[in-house]
């Protein structure tokens, strides 16, 4: 079920168990797609680091010499470009979590730790929550990343208008990801405090507590380094060179949840949920155009096959997806809506979920009437 650019995908996904098995899907994917190449992964990592360094050095060297009116144009261009490239860099850390970067677990964790820590993301606790997200995609009880509300809040009712939705999008893009790390908003509800920095959070297994402290220490070390830069260069210097692109990274991280938020997608209660059904019908490939797809290493536009087989490295996702499309049939979903329009669509039409009147245990996104 694919969509042409500029048009929303409206038809709901099938909500019954697929007529094929995971083994049948795996047999259709060429075997080499499951093979990771450390050399090839390092090439893409080095490419992104080099591109990010080039953007920083160019901006730091040339933009301050421009006249002030031109600087007001040049700096935002740098922020958008550097933040977008840094989000592409984040995907390498994401691949390390799934052991898709290389065949060596210690290399994966070492690279992932460095990449995520540089972006102020605690690697090991995020790894815990993300693996649980993959294991429980589509459930209303246990998904660690995307758990929609089953009734709209008073605040959402009050903000159910164009200006209110724009305000919500602004809050999502600026404080949404830090709020997820600190308060686990949008994720599974626990009876006690839960976040990605507290080693005794309920989502953290006992055996991972020391690794959480290591992640916290890494993030703290980066914050100390940033404080040192503030002391040397000043707050404004750091804000326009690091913090503004960092906010763009966070905005893209929020936008990446569009893979699991769409009016056509389904959710299930624990009794109805099935792993393959939830994975396929609560995941939407988001095609953001050739340039962004390239920068993001096909992580968003071939997201479904990543959820089915998370150890497939990004450079094989396209081939694996094309191999699976004939088998998936109506269980394959793709949307080419541009990200800004997709965000507005989700804020407007995916306010909460309501149980299907004809199919118990199946829930669909609902919106609110305009005020």
mmCIF file of C-alpha atoms in Angstrom:
data_model
loop_
_atom_site.group_PDB
_atom_site.id
_atom_site.type_symbol
_atom_site.label_atom_id
_atom_site.label_comp_id
_atom_site.label_asym_id
_atom_site.label_seq_id
_atom_site.Cartn_x
_atom_site.Cartn_y
_atom_site.Cartn_z
ATOM 1 C CA UNK A 1 0.000 0.000 0.000
ATOM 2 C CA UNK A 2 2.033 2.910 -1.311
ATOM 3 C CA UNK A 3 1.213 6.559 -1.847
ATOM 4 C CA UNK A 4 2.260 9.159 -4.366
ATOM 5 C CA UNK A 5 3.886 12.379 -3.113
ATOM 6 C CA UNK A 6 1.531 15.120 -2.015
ATOM 7 C CA UNK A 7 -1.400 12.872 -1.089
ATOM 8 C CA UNK A 8 -2.226 11.433 2.306
ATOM 9 C CA UNK A 9 -2.584 7.690 2.603
ATOM 10 C CA UNK A 10 -6.104 7.101 3.943
ATOM 11 C CA UNK A 11 -6.998 3.407 3.720
ATOM 12 C CA UNK A 12 -6.480 1.584 6.995
ATOM 13 C CA UNK A 13 -3.987 -1.237 7.240
ATOM 14 C CA UNK A 14 -5.253 -4.832 7.543
ATOM 15 C CA UNK A 15 -5.724 -5.745 11.204
ATOM 16 C CA UNK A 16 -5.816 -9.547 10.985
ATOM 17 C CA UNK A 17 -2.848 -11.895 11.204
ATOM 18 C CA UNK A 18 -0.924 -12.047 7.913
ATOM 19 C CA UNK A 19 -1.102 -15.198 5.755
ATOM 20 C CA UNK A 20 2.688 -15.635 5.888
ATOM 21 C CA UNK A 21 5.220 -16.352 8.640
ATOM 22 C CA UNK A 22 8.428 -14.656 9.680
ATOM 23 C CA UNK A 23 10.361 -17.619 8.287
ATOM 24 C CA UNK A 24 8.691 -17.206 4.897
ATOM 25 C CA UNK A 25 9.627 -13.519 4.859
ATOM 26 C CA UNK A 26 13.222 -14.303 5.772
ATOM 27 C CA UNK A 27 13.480 -16.841 2.965
ATOM 28 C CA UNK A 28 12.617 -14.117 0.429
ATOM 29 C CA UNK A 29 15.392 -11.769 1.512
ATOM 30 C CA UNK A 30 18.765 -12.376 -0.195
ATOM 31 C CA UNK A 31 21.166 -13.860 2.343
ATOM 32 C CA UNK A 32 23.812 -11.191 1.833
ATOM 33 C CA UNK A 33 21.345 -8.568 3.106
ATOM 34 C CA UNK A 34 21.840 -9.953 6.602
ATOM 35 C CA UNK A 35 25.629 -9.563 6.394
ATOM 36 C CA UNK A 36 27.313 -6.549 8.008
ATOM 37 C CA UNK A 37 30.572 -5.126 6.708
ATOM 38 C CA UNK A 38 32.674 -3.264 9.277
ATOM 39 C CA UNK A 39 34.649 -1.587 6.486
ATOM 40 C CA UNK A 40 31.512 -0.400 4.723
ATOM 41 C CA UNK A 41 29.873 0.785 7.949
ATOM 42 C CA UNK A 42 33.029 2.691 8.893
ATOM 43 C CA UNK A 43 33.020 4.351 5.476
ATOM 44 C CA UNK A 44 29.513 5.724 6.006
ATOM 45 C CA UNK A 45 30.399 6.772 9.553
ATOM 46 C CA UNK A 46 33.540 8.566 8.379
ATOM 47 C CA UNK A 47 31.586 10.219 5.566
ATOM 48 C CA UNK A 48 29.082 11.682 8.002
ATOM 49 C CA UNK A 49 31.762 12.812 10.459
ATOM 50 C CA UNK A 50 33.715 14.461 7.634
ATOM 51 C CA UNK A 51 30.618 16.203 6.307
ATOM 52 C CA UNK A 52 29.697 17.457 9.765
ATOM 53 C CA UNK A 53 33.233 18.718 10.395
ATOM 54 C CA UNK A 54 33.271 20.464 7.019
ATOM 55 C CA UNK A 55 30.007 22.214 7.824
ATOM 56 C CA UNK A 56 31.296 23.316 11.238
ATOM 57 C CA UNK A 57 34.666 24.558 9.947
ATOM 58 C CA UNK A 58 33.053 26.403 7.037
ATOM 59 C CA UNK A 59 30.501 28.053 9.291
ATOM 60 C CA UNK A 60 33.047 28.938 11.975
ATOM 61 C CA UNK A 61 35.470 30.369 9.417
ATOM 62 C CA UNK A 62 33.284 32.262 6.986
ATOM 63 C CA UNK A 63 29.940 33.171 8.567
ATOM 64 C CA UNK A 64 31.389 35.523 11.244
ATOM 65 C CA UNK A 65 33.066 37.535 8.481
ATOM 66 C CA UNK A 66 29.749 38.207 6.740
ATOM 67 C CA UNK A 67 27.712 41.364 7.240
ATOM 68 C CA UNK A 68 25.118 40.972 10.002
ATOM 69 C CA UNK A 69 22.093 40.741 7.689
ATOM 70 C CA UNK A 70 23.754 37.894 5.802
ATOM 71 C CA UNK A 71 24.715 36.169 9.057
ATOM 72 C CA UNK A 72 21.050 36.033 10.058
ATOM 73 C CA UNK A 73 20.486 33.983 6.894
ATOM 74 C CA UNK A 74 23.678 31.913 6.946
ATOM 75 C CA UNK A 75 23.538 30.692 10.540
ATOM 76 C CA UNK A 76 20.062 29.105 10.263
ATOM 77 C CA UNK A 77 21.178 27.367 7.060
ATOM 78 C CA UNK A 78 24.140 25.946 8.967
ATOM 79 C CA UNK A 79 21.919 24.872 11.869
ATOM 80 C CA UNK A 80 19.535 23.021 9.564
ATOM 81 C CA UNK A 81 22.311 21.385 7.527
ATOM 82 C CA UNK A 82 24.515 20.392 10.487
ATOM 83 C CA UNK A 83 21.589 19.144 12.569
ATOM 84 C CA UNK A 84 20.273 17.074 9.687
ATOM 85 C CA UNK A 85 23.667 15.524 8.991
ATOM 86 C CA UNK A 86 24.128 14.860 12.728
ATOM 87 C CA UNK A 87 20.799 13.024 12.746
ATOM 88 C CA UNK A 88 22.180 10.877 9.921
ATOM 89 C CA UNK A 89 25.183 10.261 12.178
ATOM 90 C CA UNK A 90 22.781 9.227 14.955
ATOM 91 C CA UNK A 91 21.596 6.359 12.726
ATOM 92 C CA UNK A 92 25.008 4.708 13.061
ATOM 93 C CA UNK A 93 24.552 4.564 16.823
ATOM 94 C CA UNK A 94 21.098 3.146 16.202
ATOM 95 C CA UNK A 95 22.584 0.432 13.990
ATOM 96 C CA UNK A 96 25.070 -0.398 16.741
ATOM 97 C CA UNK A 97 22.171 -1.077 19.105
ATOM 98 C CA UNK A 98 20.905 -3.775 16.729
ATOM 99 C CA UNK A 99 24.407 -5.186 16.055
ATOM 100 C CA UNK A 100 24.000 -4.191 12.411
ATOM 101 C CA UNK A 101 27.121 -1.986 12.315
ATOM 102 C CA UNK A 102 29.500 -4.954 12.452
ATOM 103 C CA UNK A 103 29.703 -8.599 13.494
ATOM 104 C CA UNK A 104 31.544 -7.629 16.697
ATOM 105 C CA UNK A 105 29.371 -6.705 19.657
ATOM 106 C CA UNK A 106 32.130 -4.810 21.466
ATOM 107 C CA UNK A 107 32.774 -2.652 18.399
ATOM 108 C CA UNK A 108 29.061 -1.971 18.039
ATOM 109 C CA UNK A 109 28.719 -0.886 21.652
ATOM 110 C CA UNK A 110 31.917 1.189 21.559
ATOM 111 C CA UNK A 111 30.919 3.074 18.400
ATOM 112 C CA UNK A 112 27.315 3.454 19.517
ATOM 113 C CA UNK A 113 28.432 4.773 22.910
ATOM 114 C CA UNK A 114 30.658 7.442 21.328
ATOM 115 C CA UNK A 115 28.081 8.546 18.744
ATOM 116 C CA UNK A 116 25.155 8.714 21.149
ATOM 117 C CA UNK A 117 27.160 10.330 23.948
ATOM 118 C CA UNK A 118 28.291 13.101 21.623
ATOM 119 C CA UNK A 119 24.605 13.807 20.975
ATOM 120 C CA UNK A 120 23.821 13.721 24.737
ATOM 121 C CA UNK A 121 21.877 10.471 24.461
ATOM 122 C CA UNK A 122 22.643 7.799 27.102
ATOM 123 C CA UNK A 123 23.541 4.820 24.933
ATOM 124 C CA UNK A 124 22.924 1.764 27.101
ATOM 125 C CA UNK A 125 19.571 2.763 28.658
ATOM 126 C CA UNK A 126 18.354 3.917 25.245
ATOM 127 C CA UNK A 127 19.410 0.518 23.944
ATOM 128 C CA UNK A 128 17.257 -1.122 26.638
ATOM 129 C CA UNK A 129 14.154 0.898 25.814
ATOM 130 C CA UNK A 130 14.608 0.635 22.059
ATOM 131 C CA UNK A 131 14.978 -3.138 22.034
ATOM 132 C CA UNK A 132 11.818 -3.356 24.122
ATOM 133 C CA UNK A 133 10.109 -1.064 21.608
ATOM 134 C CA UNK A 134 11.005 -3.513 18.839
ATOM 135 C CA UNK A 135 9.774 -6.436 20.914
ATOM 136 C CA UNK A 136 6.405 -4.793 21.663
ATOM 137 C CA UNK A 137 5.608 -2.586 18.681
ATOM 138 C CA UNK A 138 1.897 -1.881 18.398
ATOM 139 C CA UNK A 139 0.845 -2.814 21.934
ATOM 140 C CA UNK A 140 -1.067 -0.360 24.090
ATOM 141 C CA UNK A 141 0.501 -1.703 27.270
ATOM 142 C CA UNK A 142 4.196 -2.467 26.691
ATOM 143 C CA UNK A 143 5.630 -0.392 23.826
ATOM 144 C CA UNK A 144 8.507 1.652 25.255
ATOM 145 C CA UNK A 145 8.380 4.385 22.604
ATOM 146 C CA UNK A 146 4.908 4.967 21.131
ATOM 147 C CA UNK A 147 1.876 4.383 23.356
ATOM 148 C CA UNK A 148 -1.052 6.530 22.175
ATOM 149 C CA UNK A 149 -3.601 7.868 24.640
ATOM 150 C CA UNK A 150 -7.011 6.217 24.761
ATOM 151 C CA UNK A 151 -8.804 9.496 25.458
ATOM 152 C CA UNK A 152 -7.922 13.110 24.634
ATOM 153 C CA UNK A 153 -6.757 15.312 27.486
ATOM 154 C CA UNK A 154 -8.396 18.634 28.344
ATOM 155 C CA UNK A 155 -5.317 20.425 27.051
ATOM 156 C CA UNK A 156 -5.580 18.715 23.659
ATOM 157 C CA UNK A 157 -9.250 19.636 23.435
ATOM 158 C CA UNK A 158 -8.411 23.248 24.242
ATOM 159 C CA UNK A 159 -5.605 23.308 21.648
ATOM 160 C CA UNK A 160 -7.707 21.625 18.965
ATOM 161 C CA UNK A 161 -7.337 24.398 16.406
ATOM 162 C CA UNK A 162 -4.733 25.460 13.861
ATOM 163 C CA UNK A 163 -2.811 27.740 16.223
ATOM 164 C CA UNK A 164 -2.942 25.136 18.992
ATOM 165 C CA UNK A 165 -1.620 22.395 16.720
ATOM 166 C CA UNK A 166 1.269 24.599 15.599
ATOM 167 C CA UNK A 167 2.064 25.255 19.259
ATOM 168 C CA UNK A 168 2.012 21.512 19.985
ATOM 169 C CA UNK A 169 4.342 20.830 17.058
ATOM 170 C CA UNK A 170 6.703 23.542 18.312
ATOM 171 C CA UNK A 171 6.798 21.982 21.785
ATOM 172 C CA UNK A 172 7.273 18.498 20.334
ATOM 173 C CA UNK A 173 10.222 19.562 18.191
ATOM 174 C CA UNK A 174 11.992 21.535 20.936
ATOM 175 C CA UNK A 175 11.400 19.723 24.238
ATOM 176 C CA UNK A 176 9.791 16.472 23.056
ATOM 177 C CA UNK A 177 12.913 14.323 22.921
ATOM 178 C CA UNK A 178 14.491 15.560 26.182
ATOM 179 C CA UNK A 179 11.098 14.953 27.812
ATOM 180 C CA UNK A 180 11.131 11.383 26.496
ATOM 181 C CA UNK A 181 14.611 10.761 27.916
ATOM 182 C CA UNK A 182 13.816 12.375 31.277
ATOM 183 C CA UNK A 183 10.166 11.434 31.818
ATOM 184 C CA UNK A 184 9.524 8.636 29.295
ATOM 185 C CA UNK A 185 6.532 10.473 27.836
ATOM 186 C CA UNK A 186 4.876 8.641 24.902
ATOM 187 C CA UNK A 187 6.305 5.376 26.262
ATOM 188 C CA UNK A 188 5.016 2.598 28.479
ATOM 189 C CA UNK A 189 3.531 3.678 31.808
ATOM 190 C CA UNK A 190 5.165 2.389 35.006
ATOM 191 C CA UNK A 191 3.962 2.713 38.616
ATOM 192 C CA UNK A 192 7.171 4.523 39.586
ATOM 193 C CA UNK A 193 9.555 7.089 38.120
ATOM 194 C CA UNK A 194 11.141 6.008 34.872
ATOM 195 C CA UNK A 195 13.743 7.738 32.733
ATOM 196 C CA UNK A 196 16.844 6.990 30.692
ATOM 197 C CA UNK A 197 19.363 8.318 33.232
ATOM 198 C CA UNK A 198 18.254 6.653 36.473
ATOM 199 C CA UNK A 199 19.876 3.195 36.857
ATOM 200 C CA UNK A 200 17.007 1.995 39.059
ATOM 201 C CA UNK A 201 14.313 2.862 36.512
ATOM 202 C CA UNK A 202 11.833 -0.016 36.135
ATOM 203 C CA UNK A 203 12.667 -0.462 32.449
ATOM 204 C CA UNK A 204 16.360 -1.060 33.264
ATOM 205 C CA UNK A 205 17.323 -4.706 34.014
ATOM 206 C CA UNK A 206 19.451 -5.164 37.128
ATOM 207 C CA UNK A 207 22.388 -6.404 35.040
ATOM 208 C CA UNK A 208 22.419 -3.110 33.086
ATOM 209 C CA UNK A 209 22.638 -0.681 36.010
ATOM 210 C CA UNK A 210 26.411 -0.190 35.850
ATOM 211 C CA UNK A 211 26.144 0.358 32.098
ATOM 212 C CA UNK A 212 23.550 3.075 32.728
ATOM 213 C CA UNK A 213 25.995 4.775 35.101
ATOM 214 C CA UNK A 214 28.666 4.550 32.398
ATOM 215 C CA UNK A 215 26.276 6.197 29.937
ATOM 216 C CA UNK A 216 25.480 8.925 32.471
ATOM 217 C CA UNK A 217 29.189 9.514 33.040
ATOM 218 C CA UNK A 218 29.740 9.886 29.295
ATOM 219 C CA UNK A 219 26.918 12.415 28.923
ATOM 220 C CA UNK A 220 28.206 14.306 31.973
ATOM 221 C CA UNK A 221 31.702 14.419 30.460
ATOM 222 C CA UNK A 222 30.311 15.961 27.269
ATOM 223 C CA UNK A 223 28.393 18.533 29.316
ATOM 224 C CA UNK A 224 31.610 19.406 31.187
ATOM 225 C CA UNK A 225 33.414 19.824 27.865
ATOM 226 C CA UNK A 226 30.616 22.084 26.633
ATOM 227 C CA UNK A 227 30.839 24.118 29.848
ATOM 228 C CA UNK A 228 34.581 24.493 29.238
ATOM 229 C CA UNK A 229 33.867 25.786 25.729
ATOM 230 C CA UNK A 230 31.420 28.287 27.191
ATOM 231 C CA UNK A 231 34.130 29.466 29.571
ATOM 232 C CA UNK A 232 36.607 29.866 26.698
ATOM 233 C CA UNK A 233 34.378 31.189 23.904
ATOM 234 C CA UNK A 234 31.182 32.349 25.592
ATOM 235 C CA UNK A 235 27.587 31.193 25.623
ATOM 236 C CA UNK A 236 26.693 32.715 22.249
ATOM 237 C CA UNK A 237 29.584 30.951 20.502
ATOM 238 C CA UNK A 238 28.476 27.543 21.765
ATOM 239 C CA UNK A 239 24.773 28.202 21.203
ATOM 240 C CA UNK A 240 25.114 29.006 17.515
ATOM 241 C CA UNK A 241 27.711 26.339 16.737
ATOM 242 C CA UNK A 242 26.574 23.340 18.802
ATOM 243 C CA UNK A 243 23.312 23.890 20.627
ATOM 244 C CA UNK A 244 21.212 25.077 17.670
ATOM 245 C CA UNK A 245 22.199 22.095 15.445
ATOM 246 C CA UNK A 246 21.656 19.837 18.477
ATOM 247 C CA UNK A 247 18.076 21.103 18.704
ATOM 248 C CA UNK A 248 17.621 20.238 15.027
ATOM 249 C CA UNK A 249 18.798 16.690 15.787
ATOM 250 C CA UNK A 250 16.188 16.462 18.543
ATOM 251 C CA UNK A 251 13.522 17.739 16.157
ATOM 252 C CA UNK A 252 14.382 15.023 13.640
ATOM 253 C CA UNK A 253 14.323 12.406 16.406
ATOM 254 C CA UNK A 254 10.750 13.445 17.186
ATOM 255 C CA UNK A 255 9.899 13.413 13.475
ATOM 256 C CA UNK A 256 11.232 9.862 13.234
ATOM 257 C CA UNK A 257 8.295 8.692 15.390
ATOM 258 C CA UNK A 258 6.128 9.383 12.329
ATOM 259 C CA UNK A 259 7.068 5.832 11.340
ATOM 260 C CA UNK A 260 4.629 4.680 14.023
ATOM 261 C CA UNK A 261 2.065 7.481 13.961
ATOM 262 C CA UNK A 262 -0.357 7.645 11.039
ATOM 263 C CA UNK A 263 -4.165 7.606 10.731
ATOM 264 C CA UNK A 264 -3.957 4.335 8.788
ATOM 265 C CA UNK A 265 -2.000 2.414 11.441
ATOM 266 C CA UNK A 266 -3.442 0.095 14.093
ATOM 267 C CA UNK A 267 -2.697 -0.664 17.748
ATOM 268 C CA UNK A 268 -3.742 -3.669 19.815
ATOM 269 C CA UNK A 269 -4.433 -4.652 23.385
ATOM 270 C CA UNK A 270 -2.273 -7.345 24.904
ATOM 271 C CA UNK A 271 -4.757 -10.158 24.262
ATOM 272 C CA UNK A 272 -5.090 -9.376 20.536
ATOM 273 C CA UNK A 273 -1.516 -8.331 19.810
ATOM 274 C CA UNK A 274 0.816 -10.571 17.839
ATOM 275 C CA UNK A 275 4.450 -9.603 17.230
ATOM 276 C CA UNK A 276 4.455 -9.891 13.433
ATOM 277 C CA UNK A 277 1.004 -8.321 13.109
ATOM 278 C CA UNK A 278 1.941 -5.413 15.376
ATOM 279 C CA UNK A 279 5.284 -4.895 13.654
ATOM 280 C CA UNK A 280 3.738 -4.759 10.179
ATOM 281 C CA UNK A 281 0.559 -2.799 10.904
ATOM 282 C CA UNK A 282 2.033 -0.255 13.300
ATOM 283 C CA UNK A 283 4.986 0.719 11.089
ATOM 284 C CA UNK A 284 4.852 3.084 8.117
ATOM 285 C CA UNK A 285 7.709 3.729 5.716
ATOM 286 C CA UNK A 286 8.109 7.512 5.439
ATOM 287 C CA UNK A 287 9.613 8.692 2.155
ATOM 288 C CA UNK A 288 10.991 12.211 2.703
ATOM 289 C CA UNK A 289 12.580 12.570 -0.721
ATOM 290 C CA UNK A 290 15.935 11.494 -2.232
ATOM 291 C CA UNK A 291 18.140 13.968 -0.338
ATOM 292 C CA UNK A 292 16.812 13.309 3.172
ATOM 293 C CA UNK A 293 16.579 9.578 2.511
ATOM 294 C CA UNK A 294 20.251 9.647 1.540
ATOM 295 C CA UNK A 295 21.322 11.679 4.567
ATOM 296 C CA UNK A 296 19.256 9.444 6.886
ATOM 297 C CA UNK A 297 20.687 6.237 5.377
ATOM 298 C CA UNK A 298 17.230 4.961 4.350
ATOM 299 C CA UNK A 299 16.364 4.625 8.034
ATOM 300 C CA UNK A 300 12.933 6.214 7.719
ATOM 301 C CA UNK A 301 11.864 5.311 4.195
ATOM 302 C CA UNK A 302 12.602 1.584 4.704
ATOM 303 C CA UNK A 303 11.696 1.385 8.378
ATOM 304 C CA UNK A 304 9.297 -1.540 8.168
ATOM 305 C CA UNK A 305 11.881 -4.087 7.045
ATOM 306 C CA UNK A 306 14.181 -2.769 9.765
ATOM 307 C CA UNK A 307 11.532 -3.671 12.331
ATOM 308 C CA UNK A 308 11.046 -7.130 10.873
ATOM 309 C CA UNK A 309 14.789 -7.826 10.564
ATOM 310 C CA UNK A 310 16.649 -5.226 12.681
ATOM 311 C CA UNK A 311 20.094 -6.743 12.011
ATOM 312 C CA UNK A 312 19.951 -5.832 8.316
ATOM 313 C CA UNK A 313 22.399 -2.911 7.864
ATOM 314 C CA UNK A 314 21.071 0.272 6.308
ATOM 315 C CA UNK A 315 22.858 -0.266 2.992
ATOM 316 C CA UNK A 316 20.777 -3.410 2.378
ATOM 317 C CA UNK A 317 17.378 -2.074 3.493
ATOM 318 C CA UNK A 318 16.279 -1.023 0.023
ATOM 319 C CA UNK A 319 17.082 -4.383 -1.565
ATOM 320 C CA UNK A 320 15.430 -6.281 1.291
ATOM 321 C CA UNK A 321 12.292 -4.132 1.080
ATOM 322 C CA UNK A 322 11.947 -4.650 -2.660
ATOM 323 C CA UNK A 323 12.351 -8.388 -2.146
ATOM 324 C CA UNK A 324 9.588 -8.446 0.478
ATOM 325 C CA UNK A 325 7.013 -6.208 -1.194
ATOM 326 C CA UNK A 326 5.465 -8.982 -3.357
ATOM 327 C CA UNK A 327 5.024 -11.162 -0.267
ATOM 328 C CA UNK A 328 3.806 -8.402 2.042
ATOM 329 C CA UNK A 329 1.187 -7.161 -0.408
ATOM 330 C CA UNK A 330 -1.366 -5.038 1.494
ATOM 331 C CA UNK A 331 0.740 -5.388 4.652
ATOM 332 C CA UNK A 332 3.331 -3.029 3.179
ATOM 333 C CA UNK A 333 2.629 0.668 3.782
ATOM 334 C CA UNK A 334 4.486 3.736 2.552
ATOM 335 C CA UNK A 335 3.688 7.452 2.760
ATOM 336 C CA UNK A 336 5.487 10.199 0.847
ATOM 337 C CA UNK A 337 3.910 13.136 2.685
ATOM 338 C CA UNK A 338 6.591 15.806 3.394
ATOM 339 C CA UNK A 339 7.657 15.910 7.064
ATOM 340 C CA UNK A 340 6.077 19.279 7.930
ATOM 341 C CA UNK A 341 2.715 18.223 6.529
ATOM 342 C CA UNK A 342 3.012 14.764 8.082
ATOM 343 C CA UNK A 343 3.597 16.283 11.528
ATOM 344 C CA UNK A 344 0.531 18.494 11.203
ATOM 345 C CA UNK A 345 -1.551 15.543 9.980
ATOM 346 C CA UNK A 346 -0.516 13.438 12.973
ATOM 347 C CA UNK A 347 -1.189 16.213 15.503
ATOM 348 C CA UNK A 348 -4.614 16.755 13.945
ATOM 349 C CA UNK A 349 -5.734 13.188 13.220
ATOM 350 C CA UNK A 350 -3.806 11.021 15.721
ATOM 351 C CA UNK A 351 -4.906 12.568 19.010
ATOM 352 C CA UNK A 352 -5.983 9.295 20.650
ATOM 353 C CA UNK A 353 -7.020 5.744 19.769
ATOM 354 C CA UNK A 354 -10.480 4.189 19.948
ATOM 355 C CA UNK A 355 -11.386 0.498 19.889
ATOM 356 C CA UNK A 356 -12.863 -0.844 16.662
ATOM 357 C CA UNK A 357 -16.592 -1.445 17.114
ATOM 358 C CA UNK A 358 -16.458 -4.602 14.979
ATOM 359 C CA UNK A 359 -13.098 -6.024 16.038
ATOM 360 C CA UNK A 360 -12.364 -6.207 19.760
ATOM 361 C CA UNK A 361 -8.809 -5.491 20.812
ATOM 362 C CA UNK A 362 -7.990 -3.424 17.682
ATOM 363 C CA UNK A 363 -7.582 0.340 18.095
ATOM 364 C CA UNK A 364 -7.463 3.099 15.490
ATOM 365 C CA UNK A 365 -6.256 6.674 15.672
ATOM 366 C CA UNK A 366 -8.920 9.350 16.009
ATOM 367 C CA UNK A 367 -8.855 13.134 15.748
ATOM 368 C CA UNK A 368 -11.071 15.865 17.169
ATOM 369 C CA UNK A 369 -13.468 18.124 15.354
ATOM 370 C CA UNK A 370 -12.128 21.600 14.668
ATOM 371 C CA UNK A 371 -13.159 24.202 17.219
#
